[in-house]
Coordinates of C-alpha atoms and ligand atoms in Angstrom, one line a residue:
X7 CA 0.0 0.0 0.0
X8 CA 1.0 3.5 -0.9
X9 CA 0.4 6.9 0.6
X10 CA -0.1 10.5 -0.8
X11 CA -0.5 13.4 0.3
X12 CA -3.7 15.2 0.7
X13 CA -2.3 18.0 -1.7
X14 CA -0.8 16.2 -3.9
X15 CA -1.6 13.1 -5.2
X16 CA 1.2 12.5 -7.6
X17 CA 3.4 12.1 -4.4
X18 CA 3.4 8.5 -3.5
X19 CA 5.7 6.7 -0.7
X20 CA 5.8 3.4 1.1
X21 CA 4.3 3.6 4.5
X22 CA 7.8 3.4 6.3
X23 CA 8.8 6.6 4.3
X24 CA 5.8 8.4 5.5
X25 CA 6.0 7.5 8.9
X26 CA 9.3 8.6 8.7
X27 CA 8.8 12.2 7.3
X28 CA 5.6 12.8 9.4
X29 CA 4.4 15.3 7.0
X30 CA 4.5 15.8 3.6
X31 CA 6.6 18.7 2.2
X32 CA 3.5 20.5 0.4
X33 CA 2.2 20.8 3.7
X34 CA -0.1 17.7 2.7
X35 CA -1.1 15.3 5.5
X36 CA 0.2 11.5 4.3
X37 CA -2.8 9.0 4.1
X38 CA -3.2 5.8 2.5
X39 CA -4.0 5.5 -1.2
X40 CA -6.7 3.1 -0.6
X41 CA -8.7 1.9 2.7
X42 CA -8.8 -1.9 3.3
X43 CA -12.1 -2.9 3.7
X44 CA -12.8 -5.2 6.7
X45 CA -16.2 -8.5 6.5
X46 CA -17.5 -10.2 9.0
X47 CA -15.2 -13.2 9.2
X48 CA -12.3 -10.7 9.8
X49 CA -14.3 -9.3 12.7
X50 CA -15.5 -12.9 13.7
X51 CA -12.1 -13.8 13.9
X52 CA -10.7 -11.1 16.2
X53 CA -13.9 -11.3 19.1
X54 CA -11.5 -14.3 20.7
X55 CA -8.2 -12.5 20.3
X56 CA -6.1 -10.3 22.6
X57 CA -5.8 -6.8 22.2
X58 CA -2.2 -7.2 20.8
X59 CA -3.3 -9.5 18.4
X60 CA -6.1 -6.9 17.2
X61 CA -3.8 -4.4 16.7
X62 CA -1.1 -6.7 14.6
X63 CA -3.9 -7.3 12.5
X64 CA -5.5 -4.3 11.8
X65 CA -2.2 -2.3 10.9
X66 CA -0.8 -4.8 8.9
X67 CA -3.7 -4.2 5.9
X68 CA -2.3 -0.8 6.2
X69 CA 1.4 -1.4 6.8
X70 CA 2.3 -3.4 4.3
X71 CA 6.0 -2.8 4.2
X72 CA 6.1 -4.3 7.8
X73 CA 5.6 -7.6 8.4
X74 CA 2.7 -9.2 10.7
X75 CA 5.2 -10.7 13.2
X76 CA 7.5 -7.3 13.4
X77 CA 3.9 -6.0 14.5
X78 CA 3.0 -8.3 16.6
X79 CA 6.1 -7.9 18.7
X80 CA 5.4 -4.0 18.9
X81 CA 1.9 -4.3 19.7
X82 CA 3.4 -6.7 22.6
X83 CA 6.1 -4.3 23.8
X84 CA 3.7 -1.6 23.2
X85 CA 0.9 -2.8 25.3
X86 CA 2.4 -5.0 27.8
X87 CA 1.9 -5.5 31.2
X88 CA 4.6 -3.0 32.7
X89 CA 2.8 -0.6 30.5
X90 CA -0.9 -0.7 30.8
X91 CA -2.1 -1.0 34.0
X92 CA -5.1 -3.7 32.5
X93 CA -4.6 -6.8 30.5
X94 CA -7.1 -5.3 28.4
X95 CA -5.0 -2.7 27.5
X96 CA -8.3 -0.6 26.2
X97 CA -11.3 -2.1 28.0
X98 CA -14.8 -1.0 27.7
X99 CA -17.0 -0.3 30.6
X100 CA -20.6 -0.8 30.7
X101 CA -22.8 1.8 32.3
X102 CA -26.3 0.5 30.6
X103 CA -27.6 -1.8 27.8
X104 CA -27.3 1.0 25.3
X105 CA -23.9 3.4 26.9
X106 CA -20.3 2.3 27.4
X107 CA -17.5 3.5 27.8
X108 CA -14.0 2.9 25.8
X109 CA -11.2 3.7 28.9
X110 CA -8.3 4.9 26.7
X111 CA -6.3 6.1 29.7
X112 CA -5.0 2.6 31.0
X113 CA -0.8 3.3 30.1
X114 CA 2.0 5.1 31.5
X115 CA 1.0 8.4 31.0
X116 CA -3.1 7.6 31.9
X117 CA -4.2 9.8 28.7
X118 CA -5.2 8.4 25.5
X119 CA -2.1 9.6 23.6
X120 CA -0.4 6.3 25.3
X121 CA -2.4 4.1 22.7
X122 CA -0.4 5.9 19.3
X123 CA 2.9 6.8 21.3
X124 CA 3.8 3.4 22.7
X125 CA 3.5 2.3 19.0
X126 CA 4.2 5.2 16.8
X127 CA 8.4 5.0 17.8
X128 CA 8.9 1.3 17.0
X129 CA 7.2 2.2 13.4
X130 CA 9.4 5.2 13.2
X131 CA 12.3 2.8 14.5
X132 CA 11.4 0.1 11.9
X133 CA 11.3 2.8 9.0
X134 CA 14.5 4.6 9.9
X135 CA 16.1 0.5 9.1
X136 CA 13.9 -0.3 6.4
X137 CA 14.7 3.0 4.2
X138 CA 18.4 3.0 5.5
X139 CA 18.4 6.0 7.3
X140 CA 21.8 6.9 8.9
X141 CA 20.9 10.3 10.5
X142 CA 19.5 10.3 14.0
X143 CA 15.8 11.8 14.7
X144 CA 15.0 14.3 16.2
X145 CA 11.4 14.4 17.3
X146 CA 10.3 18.1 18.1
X147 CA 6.8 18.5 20.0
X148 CA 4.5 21.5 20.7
X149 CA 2.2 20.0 23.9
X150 CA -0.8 21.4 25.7
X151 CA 0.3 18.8 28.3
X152 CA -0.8 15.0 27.0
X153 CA 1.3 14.4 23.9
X154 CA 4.2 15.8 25.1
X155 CA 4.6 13.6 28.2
X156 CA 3.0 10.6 26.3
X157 CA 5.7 11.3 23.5
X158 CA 8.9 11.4 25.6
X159 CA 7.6 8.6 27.8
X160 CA 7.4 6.6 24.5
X161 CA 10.5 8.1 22.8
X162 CA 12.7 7.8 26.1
X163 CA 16.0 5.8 25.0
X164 CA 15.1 4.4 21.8
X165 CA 17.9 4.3 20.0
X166 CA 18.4 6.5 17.0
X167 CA 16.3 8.9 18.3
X168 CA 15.6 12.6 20.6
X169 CA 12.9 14.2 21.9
X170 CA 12.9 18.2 22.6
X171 CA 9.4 19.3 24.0
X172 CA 8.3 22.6 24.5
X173 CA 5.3 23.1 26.7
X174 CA 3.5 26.9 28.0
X175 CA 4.7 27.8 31.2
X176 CA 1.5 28.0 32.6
X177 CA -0.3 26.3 30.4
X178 CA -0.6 23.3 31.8
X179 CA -1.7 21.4 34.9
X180 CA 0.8 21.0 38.0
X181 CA 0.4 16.9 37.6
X182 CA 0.8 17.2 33.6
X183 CA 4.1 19.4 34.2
X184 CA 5.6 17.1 37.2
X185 CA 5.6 14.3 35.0
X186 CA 7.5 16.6 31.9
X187 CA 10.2 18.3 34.0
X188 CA 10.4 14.6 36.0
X189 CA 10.6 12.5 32.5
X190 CA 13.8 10.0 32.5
X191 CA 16.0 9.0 29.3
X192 CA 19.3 10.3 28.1
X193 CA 17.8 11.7 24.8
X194 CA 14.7 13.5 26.4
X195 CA 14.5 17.0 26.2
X196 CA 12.0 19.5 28.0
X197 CA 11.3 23.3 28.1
X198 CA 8.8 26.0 29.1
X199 CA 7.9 28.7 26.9
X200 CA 6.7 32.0 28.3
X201 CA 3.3 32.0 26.5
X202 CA 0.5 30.1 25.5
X203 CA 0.0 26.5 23.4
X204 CA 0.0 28.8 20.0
X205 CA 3.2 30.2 20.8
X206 CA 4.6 27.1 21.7
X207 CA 3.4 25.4 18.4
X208 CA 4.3 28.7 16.1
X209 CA 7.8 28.2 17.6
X210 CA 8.0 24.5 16.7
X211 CA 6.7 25.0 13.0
X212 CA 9.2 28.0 12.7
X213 CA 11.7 25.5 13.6
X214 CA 10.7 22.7 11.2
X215 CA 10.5 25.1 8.1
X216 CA 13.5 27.0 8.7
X217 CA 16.4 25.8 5.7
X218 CA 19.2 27.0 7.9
X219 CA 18.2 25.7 11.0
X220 CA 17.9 22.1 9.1
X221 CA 21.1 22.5 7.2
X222 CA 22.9 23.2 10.9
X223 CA 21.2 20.0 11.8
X224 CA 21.7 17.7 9.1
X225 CA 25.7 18.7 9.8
X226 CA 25.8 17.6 13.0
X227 CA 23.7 13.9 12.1
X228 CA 20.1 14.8 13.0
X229 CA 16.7 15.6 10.9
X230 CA 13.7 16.9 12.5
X231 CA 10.5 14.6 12.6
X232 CA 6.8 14.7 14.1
X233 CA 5.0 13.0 17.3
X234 CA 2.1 15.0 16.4
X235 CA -1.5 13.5 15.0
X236 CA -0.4 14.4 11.7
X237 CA 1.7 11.9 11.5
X238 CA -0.3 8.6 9.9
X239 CA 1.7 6.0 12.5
X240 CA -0.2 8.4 15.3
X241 CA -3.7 7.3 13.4
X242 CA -3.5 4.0 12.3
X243 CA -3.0 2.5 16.3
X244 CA -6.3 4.6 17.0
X245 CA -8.4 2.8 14.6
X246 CA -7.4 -0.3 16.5
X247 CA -9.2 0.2 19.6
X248 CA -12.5 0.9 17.7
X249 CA -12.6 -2.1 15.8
X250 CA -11.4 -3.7 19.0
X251 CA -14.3 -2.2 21.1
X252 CA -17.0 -3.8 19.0
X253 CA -15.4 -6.8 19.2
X254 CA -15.3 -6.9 23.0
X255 CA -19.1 -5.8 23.0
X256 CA -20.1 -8.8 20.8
X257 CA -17.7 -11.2 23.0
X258 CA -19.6 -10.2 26.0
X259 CA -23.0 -10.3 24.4
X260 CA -23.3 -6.4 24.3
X261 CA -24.3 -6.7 20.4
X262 CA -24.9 -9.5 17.5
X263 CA -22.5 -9.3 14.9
X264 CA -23.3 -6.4 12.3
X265 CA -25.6 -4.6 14.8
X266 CA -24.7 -0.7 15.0
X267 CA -22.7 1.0 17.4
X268 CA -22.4 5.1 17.6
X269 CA -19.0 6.6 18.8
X270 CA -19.2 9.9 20.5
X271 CA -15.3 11.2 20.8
X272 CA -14.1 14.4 22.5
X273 CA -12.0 15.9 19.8
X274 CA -9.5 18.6 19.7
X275 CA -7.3 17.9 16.2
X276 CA -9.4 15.5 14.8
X277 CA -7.2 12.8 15.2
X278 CA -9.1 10.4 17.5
X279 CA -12.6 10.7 15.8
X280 CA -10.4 10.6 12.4
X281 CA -9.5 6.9 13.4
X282 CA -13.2 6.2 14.2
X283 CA -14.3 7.7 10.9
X284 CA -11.4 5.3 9.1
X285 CA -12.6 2.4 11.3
X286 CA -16.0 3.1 9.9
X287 CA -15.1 3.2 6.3
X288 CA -13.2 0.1 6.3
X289 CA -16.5 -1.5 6.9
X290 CA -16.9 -1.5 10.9
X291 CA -20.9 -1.4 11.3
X292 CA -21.1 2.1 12.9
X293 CA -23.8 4.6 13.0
X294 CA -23.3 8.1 14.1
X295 CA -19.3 9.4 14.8
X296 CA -20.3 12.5 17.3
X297 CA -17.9 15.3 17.6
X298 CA -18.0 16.3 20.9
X299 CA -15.9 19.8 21.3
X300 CA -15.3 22.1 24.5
X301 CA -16.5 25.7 24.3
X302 CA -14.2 26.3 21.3
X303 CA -17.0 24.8 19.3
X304 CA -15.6 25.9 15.8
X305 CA -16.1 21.8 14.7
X306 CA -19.6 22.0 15.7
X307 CA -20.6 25.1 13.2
X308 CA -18.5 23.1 10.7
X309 CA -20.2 19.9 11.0
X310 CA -23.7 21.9 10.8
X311 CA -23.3 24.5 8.4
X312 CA -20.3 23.6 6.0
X313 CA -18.4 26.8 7.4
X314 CA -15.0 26.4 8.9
X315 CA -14.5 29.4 10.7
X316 CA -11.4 29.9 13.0
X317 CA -12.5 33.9 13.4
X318 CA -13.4 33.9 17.0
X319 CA -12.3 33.4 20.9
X320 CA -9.8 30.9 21.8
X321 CA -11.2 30.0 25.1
X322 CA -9.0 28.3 28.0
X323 CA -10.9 25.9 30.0
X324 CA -10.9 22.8 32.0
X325 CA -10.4 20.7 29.3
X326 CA -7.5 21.8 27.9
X327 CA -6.6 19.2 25.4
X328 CA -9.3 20.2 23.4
X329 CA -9.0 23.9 23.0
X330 CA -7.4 24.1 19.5
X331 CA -9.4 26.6 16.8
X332 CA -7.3 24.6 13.8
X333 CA -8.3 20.9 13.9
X334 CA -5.6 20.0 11.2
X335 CA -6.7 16.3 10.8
X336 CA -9.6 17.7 9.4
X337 CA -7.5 18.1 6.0
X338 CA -7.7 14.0 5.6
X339 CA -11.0 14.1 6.2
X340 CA -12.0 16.2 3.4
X341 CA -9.7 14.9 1.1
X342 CA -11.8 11.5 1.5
X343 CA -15.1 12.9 1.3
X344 CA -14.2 14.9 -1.8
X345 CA -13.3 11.8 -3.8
X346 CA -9.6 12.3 -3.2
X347 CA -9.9 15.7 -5.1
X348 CA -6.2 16.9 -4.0
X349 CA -7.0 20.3 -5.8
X350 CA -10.2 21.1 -3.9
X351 CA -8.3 20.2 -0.8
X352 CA -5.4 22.5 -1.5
X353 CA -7.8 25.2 -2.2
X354 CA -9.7 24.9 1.0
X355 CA -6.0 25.0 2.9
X356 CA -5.2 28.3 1.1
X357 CA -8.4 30.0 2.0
X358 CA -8.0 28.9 5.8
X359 CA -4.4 30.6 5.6
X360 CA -5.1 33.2 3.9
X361 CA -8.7 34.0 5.6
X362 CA -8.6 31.9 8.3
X363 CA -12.1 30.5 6.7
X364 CA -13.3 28.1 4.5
X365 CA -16.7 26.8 2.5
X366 CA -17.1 23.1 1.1
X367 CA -18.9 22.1 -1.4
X368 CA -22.5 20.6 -1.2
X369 CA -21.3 17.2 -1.8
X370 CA -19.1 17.4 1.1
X371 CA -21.7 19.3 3.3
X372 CA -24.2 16.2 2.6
X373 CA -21.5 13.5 3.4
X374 CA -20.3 15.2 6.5
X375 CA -24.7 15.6 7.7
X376 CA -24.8 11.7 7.7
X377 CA -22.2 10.3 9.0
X378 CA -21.2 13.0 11.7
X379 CA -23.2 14.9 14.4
X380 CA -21.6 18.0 16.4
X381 CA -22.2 19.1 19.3
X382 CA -20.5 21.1 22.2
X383 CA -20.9 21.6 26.0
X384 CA -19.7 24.5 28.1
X385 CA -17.4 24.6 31.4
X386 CA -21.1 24.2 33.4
X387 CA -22.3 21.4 31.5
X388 CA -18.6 19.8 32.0
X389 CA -18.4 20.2 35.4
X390 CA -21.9 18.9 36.1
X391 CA -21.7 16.0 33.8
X392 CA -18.5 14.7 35.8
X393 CA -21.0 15.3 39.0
X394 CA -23.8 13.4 37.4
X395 CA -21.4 10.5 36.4
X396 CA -19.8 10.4 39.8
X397 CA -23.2 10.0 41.8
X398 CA -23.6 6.9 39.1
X399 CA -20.7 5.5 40.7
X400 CA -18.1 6.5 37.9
X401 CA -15.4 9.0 38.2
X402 CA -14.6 10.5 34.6
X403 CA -12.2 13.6 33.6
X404 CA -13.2 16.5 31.9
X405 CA -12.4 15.5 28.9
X406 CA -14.6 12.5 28.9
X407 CA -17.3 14.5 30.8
X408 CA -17.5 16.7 27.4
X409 CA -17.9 13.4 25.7
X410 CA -20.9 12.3 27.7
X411 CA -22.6 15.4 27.8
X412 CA -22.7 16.4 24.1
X413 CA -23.7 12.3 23.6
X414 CA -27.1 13.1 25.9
X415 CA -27.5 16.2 23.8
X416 CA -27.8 13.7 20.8
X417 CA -30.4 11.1 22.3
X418 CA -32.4 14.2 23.3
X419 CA -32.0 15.7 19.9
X420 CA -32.4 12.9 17.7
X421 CA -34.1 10.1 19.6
X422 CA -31.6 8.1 18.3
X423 CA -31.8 4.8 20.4
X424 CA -28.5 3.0 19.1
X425 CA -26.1 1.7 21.1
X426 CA -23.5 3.9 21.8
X427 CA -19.8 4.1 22.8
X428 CA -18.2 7.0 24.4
X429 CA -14.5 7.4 24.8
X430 CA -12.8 8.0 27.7
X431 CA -9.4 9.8 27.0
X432 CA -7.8 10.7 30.2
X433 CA -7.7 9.4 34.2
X434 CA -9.3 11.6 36.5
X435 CA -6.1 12.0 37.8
X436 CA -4.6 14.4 35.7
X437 CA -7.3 17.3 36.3
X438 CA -8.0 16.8 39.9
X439 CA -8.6 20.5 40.9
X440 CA -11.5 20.2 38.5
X441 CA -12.7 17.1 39.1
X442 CA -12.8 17.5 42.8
X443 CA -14.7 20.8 42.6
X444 CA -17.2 19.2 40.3
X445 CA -17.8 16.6 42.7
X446 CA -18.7 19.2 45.7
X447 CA -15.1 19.1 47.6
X448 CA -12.9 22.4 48.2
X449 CA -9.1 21.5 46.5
X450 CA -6.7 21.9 49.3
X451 CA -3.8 22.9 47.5
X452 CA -2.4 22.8 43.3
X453 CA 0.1 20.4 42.8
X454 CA 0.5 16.6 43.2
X455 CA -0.9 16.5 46.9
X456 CA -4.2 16.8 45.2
X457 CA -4.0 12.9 44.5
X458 CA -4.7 12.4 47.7
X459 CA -7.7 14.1 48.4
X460 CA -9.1 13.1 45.0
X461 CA -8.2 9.3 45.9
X462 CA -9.6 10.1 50.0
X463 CA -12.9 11.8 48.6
X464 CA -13.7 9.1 46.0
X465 CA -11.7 5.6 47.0
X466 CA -10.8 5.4 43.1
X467 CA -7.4 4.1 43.4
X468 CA -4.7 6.6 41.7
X469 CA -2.6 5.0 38.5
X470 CA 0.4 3.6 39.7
X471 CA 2.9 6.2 37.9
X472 CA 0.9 9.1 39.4
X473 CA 1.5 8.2 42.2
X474 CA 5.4 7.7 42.0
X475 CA 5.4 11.5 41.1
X476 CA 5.5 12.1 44.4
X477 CA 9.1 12.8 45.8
X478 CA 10.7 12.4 41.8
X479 CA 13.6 13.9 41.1
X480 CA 13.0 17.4 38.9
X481 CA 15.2 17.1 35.8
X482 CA 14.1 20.0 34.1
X483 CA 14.2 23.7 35.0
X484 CA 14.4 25.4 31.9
X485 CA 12.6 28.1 30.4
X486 CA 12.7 30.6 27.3
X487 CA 11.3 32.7 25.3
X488 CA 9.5 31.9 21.8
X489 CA 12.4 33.9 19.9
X490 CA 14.5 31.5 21.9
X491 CA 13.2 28.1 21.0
X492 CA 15.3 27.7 18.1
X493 CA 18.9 27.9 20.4
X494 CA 16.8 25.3 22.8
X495 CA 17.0 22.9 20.1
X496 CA 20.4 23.9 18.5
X497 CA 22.0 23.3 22.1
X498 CA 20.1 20.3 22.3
X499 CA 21.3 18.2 19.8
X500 CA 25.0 19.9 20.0
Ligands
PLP17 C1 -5.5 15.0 22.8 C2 -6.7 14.8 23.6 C3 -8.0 14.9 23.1 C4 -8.3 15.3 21.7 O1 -7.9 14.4 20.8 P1 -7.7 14.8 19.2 O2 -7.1 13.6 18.6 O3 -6.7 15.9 19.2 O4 -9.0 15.1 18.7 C5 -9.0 14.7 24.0 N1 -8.8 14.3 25.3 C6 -7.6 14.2 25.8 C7 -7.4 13.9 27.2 C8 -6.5 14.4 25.0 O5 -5.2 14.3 25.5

């Protein structure tokens, strides 16, 4: 199988070459030239298997160039037992006959981001052998607090291979930076930038497009690469765990074979509900894919109208992973729905560049109405959905509580009885001030004593590697400014 970029088609590359690059030089996003379709004996096959075994299987129709036992013996270092906290690795949890929940947040870091970045650097590592690459790489990420931890935690002593992350010095939560500044590995590396996520990812893209920058670099042995969702080996293990969900819901007796199933996803770049939307095409029975956003709710106006529209408000708020006004996955997505019409794709880029703002076409508008609903919920609606949950005897983040609250906005909306999946993305853990307001008690405190109380109010025990945070060594005390990124890196990878 061969992949091209969204912008132009005439590009094509094995998979290991695009993993490699991350993003195509047009600016393009990399995406398979064809989608493997998927019957019910496939399915039928994978209800008694393992969640390793899943995963082997479902990104070897896309990986091609890799072989199905060099997968399978990712998947199993990937999602091991001294990784994910349940053999399950991605288990669904039953609230009633028609809601459950996908738990994404089972790994090291307890946010979903674990699922693609346990996996995404032994693809990268594979590809750097299989095209014969003899530079190191140098993986440079931008975080609003997940992927950068999830990234180094992944990226931490693979061979071949550093990590420089930049995240906003107050930008984050106090758990989300103890675990960055307290990350191990000799070729990890972590800064604060005085600023906000934008500036943090403006400095990072100034980095990667700058010729003299990458000329210094490519002298000393290094190239710059991406942990970021645009990179397809970030995708491809996310449509694993939806094809794996069904499975586990027709193992248990949850659903008959080829019965619909809804996924409602809280969504920030796309990527997650991306993989759902693949999962679906390959010919998983789903209904509905439901975009749930925060109150940046510029995917829900999309979704209804056909406008994308980044003109307006970025709002911070207690979901923070999801407050991004330029969703760029959203760039594969039109490129399928337009029939693989590179041209119209490249057009609708230039107008959000150059106007921030874009229209599609009516074909596209249609395509989008039926196999998507939007919907967003505010910082009330959050708050009180992780209040409702919790008296239900289920303690969920914020980011999840988005999820569930835009899904009961759909029943109400649409009557729509199907059965339907929501995704959990991150433990409670990492957002306790939040969570513990929403759930009536007074945080004593901002920092990692907050486990604690969270775990003394509630009994749910905290993830192991939260709770070693306590008492860990700081590694990291730097900070700069945005003009200052670029020396960051260059000292970095002296
Ligand atoms: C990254 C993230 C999201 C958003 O996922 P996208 O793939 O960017 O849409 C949602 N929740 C949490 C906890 C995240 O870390």
């Amino acid at each position: 199988m061969k992949y091209y970029s969204t912008r132009d088609r005439s590009l094509r590359m094995d998979s290991a070459e695009a993993i490699k690059m991350g993003l195509s030089r047009d600016g393009g996003l990399l995406t398979p030239e064809a989608i493997p379709q998927i019957d019910r004996a496939f399915l039928e096959s994978l209800v008694g298997e393992c969640y390793q075994t899943r995963a082997a299987r479902v990104m070897g129709l896309y990986l091609t160039d890799y072989t199905e036992e060099e997968l399978l013996a990712f998947a199993k270092n990937a999602y091991g037992p001294d990784k994910f906290d349940t053999e399950a690795v991605a288990p669904v949890r039953t609230l009633d006959e028609t809601t459950h929940c996908l738990e994404l947040w089972h790994g090291p870091t307890s946010a979903f981001k674990d699922m693609a970045l346990q996996m995404l650097p032994q693809l990268l590592s594979a590809a750097l052998r299989k095209t014969g690459e003899d530079k190191t790489a140098c993986i440079l990420v931008a975080t609003s607090g997940d992927t950068g931890k999830a990234a180094m935690e992944g990226f931490a002593d693979v061979p071949q291979t550093k990590i420089m992350v930049f995240y906003p010095k107050d930008g984050v939560s106090k758990v989300q930076e103890a675990q960055m500044v307290t990350q191990e590995g000799e070729n990890v590396g972590v800064c604060a930038v005085v600023g906000n996520f934008d500036d943090a990812q403006a400095g990072v893209k100034r980095i990667f497009s700058d010729p003299a920058t990458r000329e210094t670099l490519a002298g000393r042995g290094y190239f710059l690469s991406s942990a970021n969702s645009i990179n397809w080996g970030r995708i491809l293990p996310q449509v694993v765990y939806y094809i794996s969900a069904y499975c586990d819901l027709v193992r248990d007796g949850k659903l008959s074979m080829g019965d619909r199933v809804n996924f409602c996803v809280p969504t920030g770049n796309f990527g997650d509900i991306l993989a759902a939307y693949y999962a679906k095409r390959m010919g998983l029975p789903v209904g509905k894919l439901i975009c749930a956003s925060n109150r940046n709710d510029v995917l829900t106006d999309f979704l209804r109208t056909g406008v994308y529209d980044r003109n307006r408000p970025f709002h911070t708020t207690m979901s923070p992973s999801m407050d991004i006004l330029v969703s760029s996955n959203l760039e594969r997505l039109l490129f399928d729905l337009s029939g693989e019409n590179d041209a119209e794709v490249r057009g609708y880029m230039e107008a959000l560049a150059k106007d921030g703002k874009y229209e599609v076409s009516d074909g596209i508008r249609a395509a989008m109405k039926e196999q998507f609903w939007g919907g967003f919920c505010g910082e009330d609606g959050t708050a009180a959905a992780i209040g409702e949950y919790y008296k239900k005897g289920y303690l969920i983040d914020t980011h999840t509580a988005v999820a569930a609250s835009v899904m009961e906005q759909y029943r109400r909306e649409t009557g729509d009885r199907t059965v339907t999946v929501f995704v959990s993305t991150a433990s409670p853990y990492k957002f306790c001030n939040h969570v513990l307001t929403a759930i009536g008690e007074t945080p004593a405190g901002d920092g990692v004593e907050l486990l604690d109380q969270l775990n003394g109010a509630t009994g749910v025990p905290v993830p192991r590697r939260l709770a070693a945070l306590r008492g860990k060594e700081r590694r990291f005390d730097r900070t700069c400014e945005k003009p200052g990124m670029d020396d960051v890196v260059l000292d970095f990878l002296k």
